[in-house]
Coordinates of C-alpha atoms in Angstrom, one line a residue:
K178 CA -66.8 49.9 10.4
K179 CA -63.8 51.9 9.3
I180 CA -62.7 49.2 6.9
I181 CA -66.2 48.9 5.4
D182 CA -66.4 52.7 5.1
I183 CA -63.2 52.6 3.1
L184 CA -64.4 49.8 0.9
E185 CA -67.7 51.6 0.2
D186 CA -65.9 54.8 -0.7
F187 CA -63.8 53.0 -3.3
P188 CA -65.6 51.4 -5.1
P189 CA -69.1 52.7 -4.2
L190 CA -71.9 50.2 -4.0
E191 CA -74.1 52.2 -6.3
L192 CA -71.8 51.2 -9.2
Q193 CA -72.8 47.6 -9.0
E194 CA -75.1 46.0 -11.7
E195 CA -78.8 45.7 -10.9
W196 CA -78.5 41.9 -10.8
D197 CA -75.5 41.9 -8.5
N198 CA -75.3 41.6 -4.7
S199 CA -72.1 43.4 -3.7
G200 CA -71.7 44.5 -0.1
W201 CA -72.6 42.7 3.0
Q202 CA -73.3 39.0 2.6
I203 CA -73.3 38.1 6.3
N204 CA -73.4 41.0 8.8
L205 CA -73.5 39.7 12.4
G206 CA -73.4 43.2 13.8
N207 CA -69.8 43.0 14.9
S208 CA -68.3 46.5 14.8
T209 CA -64.6 45.4 15.0
S210 CA -62.4 42.9 13.3
S211 CA -59.1 41.5 14.3
K212 CA -58.1 39.5 11.2
I213 CA -59.3 39.7 7.6
L214 CA -59.2 37.0 4.9
L215 CA -59.1 38.2 1.3
T216 CA -60.3 35.9 -1.4
T217 CA -61.8 35.8 -4.9
T218 CA -64.5 33.2 -4.3
I219 CA -65.8 31.8 -1.0
T220 CA -65.9 28.0 -0.6
Q221 CA -66.2 25.7 2.4
K222 CA -62.4 25.5 2.4
T223 CA -62.3 29.3 2.7
I224 CA -64.5 29.3 5.8
S225 CA -62.4 26.5 7.3
Y226 CA -59.2 28.4 6.6
A227 CA -60.6 31.6 8.1
K228 CA -61.6 29.6 11.2
E229 CA -58.1 28.1 11.4
K230 CA -56.4 31.5 11.2
N231 CA -58.9 33.2 13.5
C232 CA -60.2 35.6 10.8
D233 CA -63.5 37.1 11.7
L234 CA -64.1 39.0 8.4
I235 CA -63.8 37.7 4.8
I236 CA -63.6 40.2 1.9
S237 CA -64.4 38.4 -1.4
H238 CA -64.7 39.5 -5.0
H239 CA -67.6 37.1 -5.9
P240 CA -70.8 37.3 -3.8
L241 CA -71.7 34.3 -1.7
I242 CA -75.4 35.2 -2.0
F243 CA -77.1 36.3 -5.3
S244 CA -80.8 35.4 -5.0
P245 CA -83.1 36.1 -2.0
I246 CA -83.2 33.1 0.3
K247 CA -86.2 31.9 2.3
K248 CA -84.3 29.6 4.6
I249 CA -80.7 29.0 5.4
V250 CA -79.5 25.6 4.2
N251 CA -76.2 26.6 2.5
P252 CA -73.5 24.9 4.6
I253 CA -71.1 27.7 3.8
I254 CA -73.4 30.3 5.2
I255 CA -74.2 28.1 8.2
S256 CA -70.5 27.5 8.9
A257 CA -69.7 31.2 8.7
I258 CA -72.4 32.1 11.1
K259 CA -71.5 29.4 13.6
N260 CA -67.9 30.6 13.6
N261 CA -68.8 34.3 13.9
I262 CA -67.4 35.2 10.5
Q263 CA -68.8 38.1 8.7
I264 CA -68.6 38.3 4.9
Y265 CA -68.4 41.4 2.5
C266 CA -67.9 41.4 -1.2
L267 CA -66.8 43.8 -3.9
H268 CA -68.0 42.5 -7.3
T269 CA -69.2 44.5 -10.3
N270 CA -68.7 47.8 -8.5
F271 CA -65.0 46.9 -8.3
D272 CA -65.1 45.8 -11.9
K273 CA -66.6 49.1 -13.1
T274 CA -64.8 51.6 -10.9
K275 CA -61.8 53.7 -11.9
D276 CA -58.6 51.6 -11.2
G277 CA -60.8 48.6 -11.1
T278 CA -60.1 45.0 -12.2
S279 CA -59.9 45.5 -16.0
E280 CA -57.8 48.7 -15.7
I281 CA -55.4 46.9 -13.3
I282 CA -54.9 44.1 -15.9
T283 CA -54.5 46.6 -18.7
K284 CA -51.8 48.5 -16.8
K285 CA -50.1 45.2 -15.8
F286 CA -49.5 44.7 -19.5
G287 CA -47.8 48.1 -19.5
F288 CA -50.5 50.0 -21.3
N289 CA -51.1 53.2 -19.2
T290 CA -53.0 55.0 -21.9
F291 CA -56.3 53.3 -22.7
E292 CA -60.0 54.0 -23.3
K293 CA -63.2 52.3 -22.1
L294 CA -65.1 50.1 -24.4
N295 CA -67.9 49.9 -21.8
D296 CA -68.1 49.8 -18.1
F297 CA -66.3 46.5 -17.8
T298 CA -63.9 46.6 -20.7
T299 CA -60.8 48.7 -21.6
F300 CA -59.0 48.8 -24.9
V301 CA -55.7 50.1 -26.3
N302 CA -54.7 51.2 -29.7
L303 CA -51.1 50.4 -30.2
E304 CA -48.8 52.8 -32.1
K305 CA -47.0 49.8 -33.7
E306 CA -48.5 46.5 -34.6
I307 CA -47.4 43.4 -32.6
S308 CA -47.5 39.8 -33.7
L309 CA -49.8 37.4 -31.9
E310 CA -46.8 35.2 -31.0
E311 CA -45.0 38.1 -29.5
L312 CA -48.0 39.1 -27.4
I313 CA -48.5 35.5 -26.2
L314 CA -44.8 35.4 -25.0
K315 CA -45.2 38.8 -23.3
T316 CA -48.4 37.6 -21.5
K317 CA -46.7 34.4 -20.3
L318 CA -43.7 36.4 -18.9
I319 CA -45.9 39.0 -17.2
F320 CA -48.2 36.6 -15.5
N321 CA -45.9 33.7 -15.1
I322 CA -48.1 31.2 -16.8
E323 CA -47.3 28.3 -19.2
K324 CA -50.5 28.1 -21.2
L325 CA -53.2 30.3 -22.6
K326 CA -56.6 29.2 -23.9
I327 CA -56.9 30.8 -27.3
F328 CA -59.9 30.9 -29.7
N329 CA -59.9 31.8 -33.4
F330 CA -56.0 31.8 -33.5
K331 CA -54.6 33.2 -36.7
E332 CA -50.8 32.5 -36.8
N333 CA -49.7 35.5 -38.9
K334 CA -52.3 38.0 -37.5
K335 CA -50.9 41.4 -36.5
I336 CA -52.4 43.0 -33.4
K337 CA -53.1 46.8 -33.3
K338 CA -56.2 47.1 -31.1
I339 CA -56.5 45.0 -27.8
A340 CA -59.5 44.9 -25.4
F341 CA -59.3 43.6 -21.8
C342 CA -62.1 42.4 -19.5
A343 CA -61.0 41.0 -16.1
G344 CA -64.2 39.1 -15.6
S345 CA -66.3 36.9 -17.9
G346 CA -66.3 38.9 -21.0
G347 CA -68.2 36.8 -23.5
D348 CA -71.2 39.1 -23.5
F349 CA -69.0 41.9 -24.9
I350 CA -67.5 40.0 -27.9
N351 CA -70.0 41.6 -30.3
I352 CA -69.2 45.1 -29.0
A353 CA -65.5 44.4 -29.4
E354 CA -66.1 43.3 -33.0
K355 CA -68.1 46.4 -33.8
N356 CA -65.1 48.5 -32.6
N357 CA -62.6 46.6 -34.7
I358 CA -60.8 45.0 -31.8
D359 CA -58.1 42.6 -33.0
L360 CA -57.7 40.7 -29.8
F361 CA -60.0 40.3 -26.8
I362 CA -58.4 39.1 -23.5
T363 CA -60.8 38.0 -20.8
A364 CA -60.8 35.8 -17.7
D365 CA -63.5 33.4 -18.9
L366 CA -65.8 32.4 -21.8
K367 CA -68.8 30.2 -21.8
Y368 CA -68.7 27.2 -24.2
H369 CA -71.3 28.6 -26.7
Q370 CA -69.3 31.9 -26.8
T371 CA -66.3 30.1 -28.2
Q372 CA -68.1 28.2 -31.0
G373 CA -68.4 29.3 -34.7
R374 CA -65.7 31.9 -34.5
R375 CA -63.2 30.6 -37.1
D376 CA -64.6 32.8 -39.8
R377 CA -64.4 35.9 -37.6
E378 CA -61.5 38.4 -37.4
L379 CA -61.6 38.9 -33.7
G380 CA -59.3 36.6 -31.8
T381 CA -60.0 35.9 -28.1
W382 CA -58.2 34.2 -25.3
T383 CA -58.8 33.5 -21.6
L384 CA -56.3 34.6 -19.1
K385 CA -56.2 32.9 -15.7
Y386 CA -52.9 33.8 -14.1
N387 CA -51.1 32.8 -11.0
A388 CA -50.3 35.0 -8.0
N389 CA -47.0 36.6 -8.8
P390 CA -44.5 38.5 -6.6
I391 CA -44.7 42.1 -7.9
T392 CA -42.2 44.9 -7.7
L393 CA -42.6 48.5 -6.7
Q394 CA -42.3 49.3 -10.4
D395 CA -45.3 47.1 -11.1
V396 CA -47.2 48.9 -8.3
D397 CA -46.4 52.3 -9.9
L398 CA -48.4 51.1 -13.0
T399 CA -51.6 51.3 -11.0
I400 CA -51.1 53.2 -7.8
E401 CA -49.3 56.4 -7.1
L402 CA -47.0 56.0 -4.1
N403 CA -45.0 58.7 -2.4
D404 CA -41.3 58.1 -1.6
N405 CA -42.1 57.4 2.1
E406 CA -44.6 54.7 1.2
K407 CA -42.1 53.1 -1.2
E408 CA -39.4 53.0 1.5
S409 CA -41.9 51.6 4.0
I410 CA -42.9 48.8 1.8
K411 CA -39.2 47.8 1.3
Q412 CA -39.0 47.3 5.1
Y413 CA -42.1 45.1 5.3
Q414 CA -41.7 41.5 6.3
Q415 CA -43.2 38.5 4.5
G416 CA -47.0 38.6 4.7
E417 CA -47.1 42.3 5.5
A418 CA -48.7 44.7 3.0
L419 CA -49.9 48.2 2.4
F420 CA -53.7 48.1 1.7
V421 CA -54.7 50.8 -0.7
C422 CA -58.3 51.7 -1.4
G423 CA -58.7 55.0 -3.2
S424 CA -56.8 57.7 -1.2
R425 CA -56.8 55.6 2.0
R426 CA -53.7 53.6 3.2
M427 CA -53.6 50.9 5.8
R428 CA -50.8 48.5 6.9
I429 CA -52.1 44.9 7.1
N430 CA -51.0 41.3 7.6
V431 CA -52.0 39.0 4.8
I432 CA -53.3 35.6 6.1
V433 CA -52.7 32.9 3.4
S434 CA -51.6 29.3 3.2
D435 CA -47.9 28.5 3.5
E436 CA -47.8 27.7 -0.3
E437 CA -49.3 31.0 -1.2
L438 CA -47.0 32.8 1.2
E439 CA -44.0 31.4 -0.5
S440 CA -45.2 32.9 -3.8
F441 CA -45.0 36.4 -2.2
G442 CA -41.2 36.2 -2.0
S443 CA -39.2 37.0 1.0
G444 CA -40.4 40.6 1.6
G445 CA -43.6 42.4 2.0
G446 CA -45.7 44.2 -0.6
L447 CA -48.9 45.8 -1.6

């Protein structure tokens, strides 16, 4: 219950969109949890992995259930219930809250001063123009990726105004254009949202990045840590982390696959 109280304090459920279903997906009435699995999207493999690692609570970004159901036939739901696994999600409420998904991405780029284009999208107005090629290289270095999917690429275009949407931002392209955004960086675009854009000034690209080891300097971009917390993190072992939600702090063990654990580096983290 303490964990859920923390999650509902930051970000609050009332921030979610009307169509969304953030919050409890499967609540079996268990008031305690011994191991928690964190994931972006829940699949059958997620449930199997949670069972293997004896996790009894899954916290996901994307909801498992969107529409009301009259009967339970989804094998993921059935498997979770059979294995006594509860599921909770933070979706559009986490996207919209202060220090939410888009703000985290914006700060990861090193832009600590920004404005909101709408609830889901941030934008920055650079003091000095940057070339598209330079920004592409910077993005690849920051997120350790080899390729970007770019639409409406103009080789010599100079970038002054950049918008970020950590989710699927295709619905906000028109808003970006009306606000004279030069480049719109988002996680996903639908096929029809990428078509017929060659005569438009707005460039867009989708950013799907790998999990990277981050430094305390990276953490400082998004979360204010005191000196004691910084020193504590340095002593953490691989798989240990400081869980931060609003003003709350909690030391946790991260349960992931061996391959993912290797990507964390040799120490702990946040």
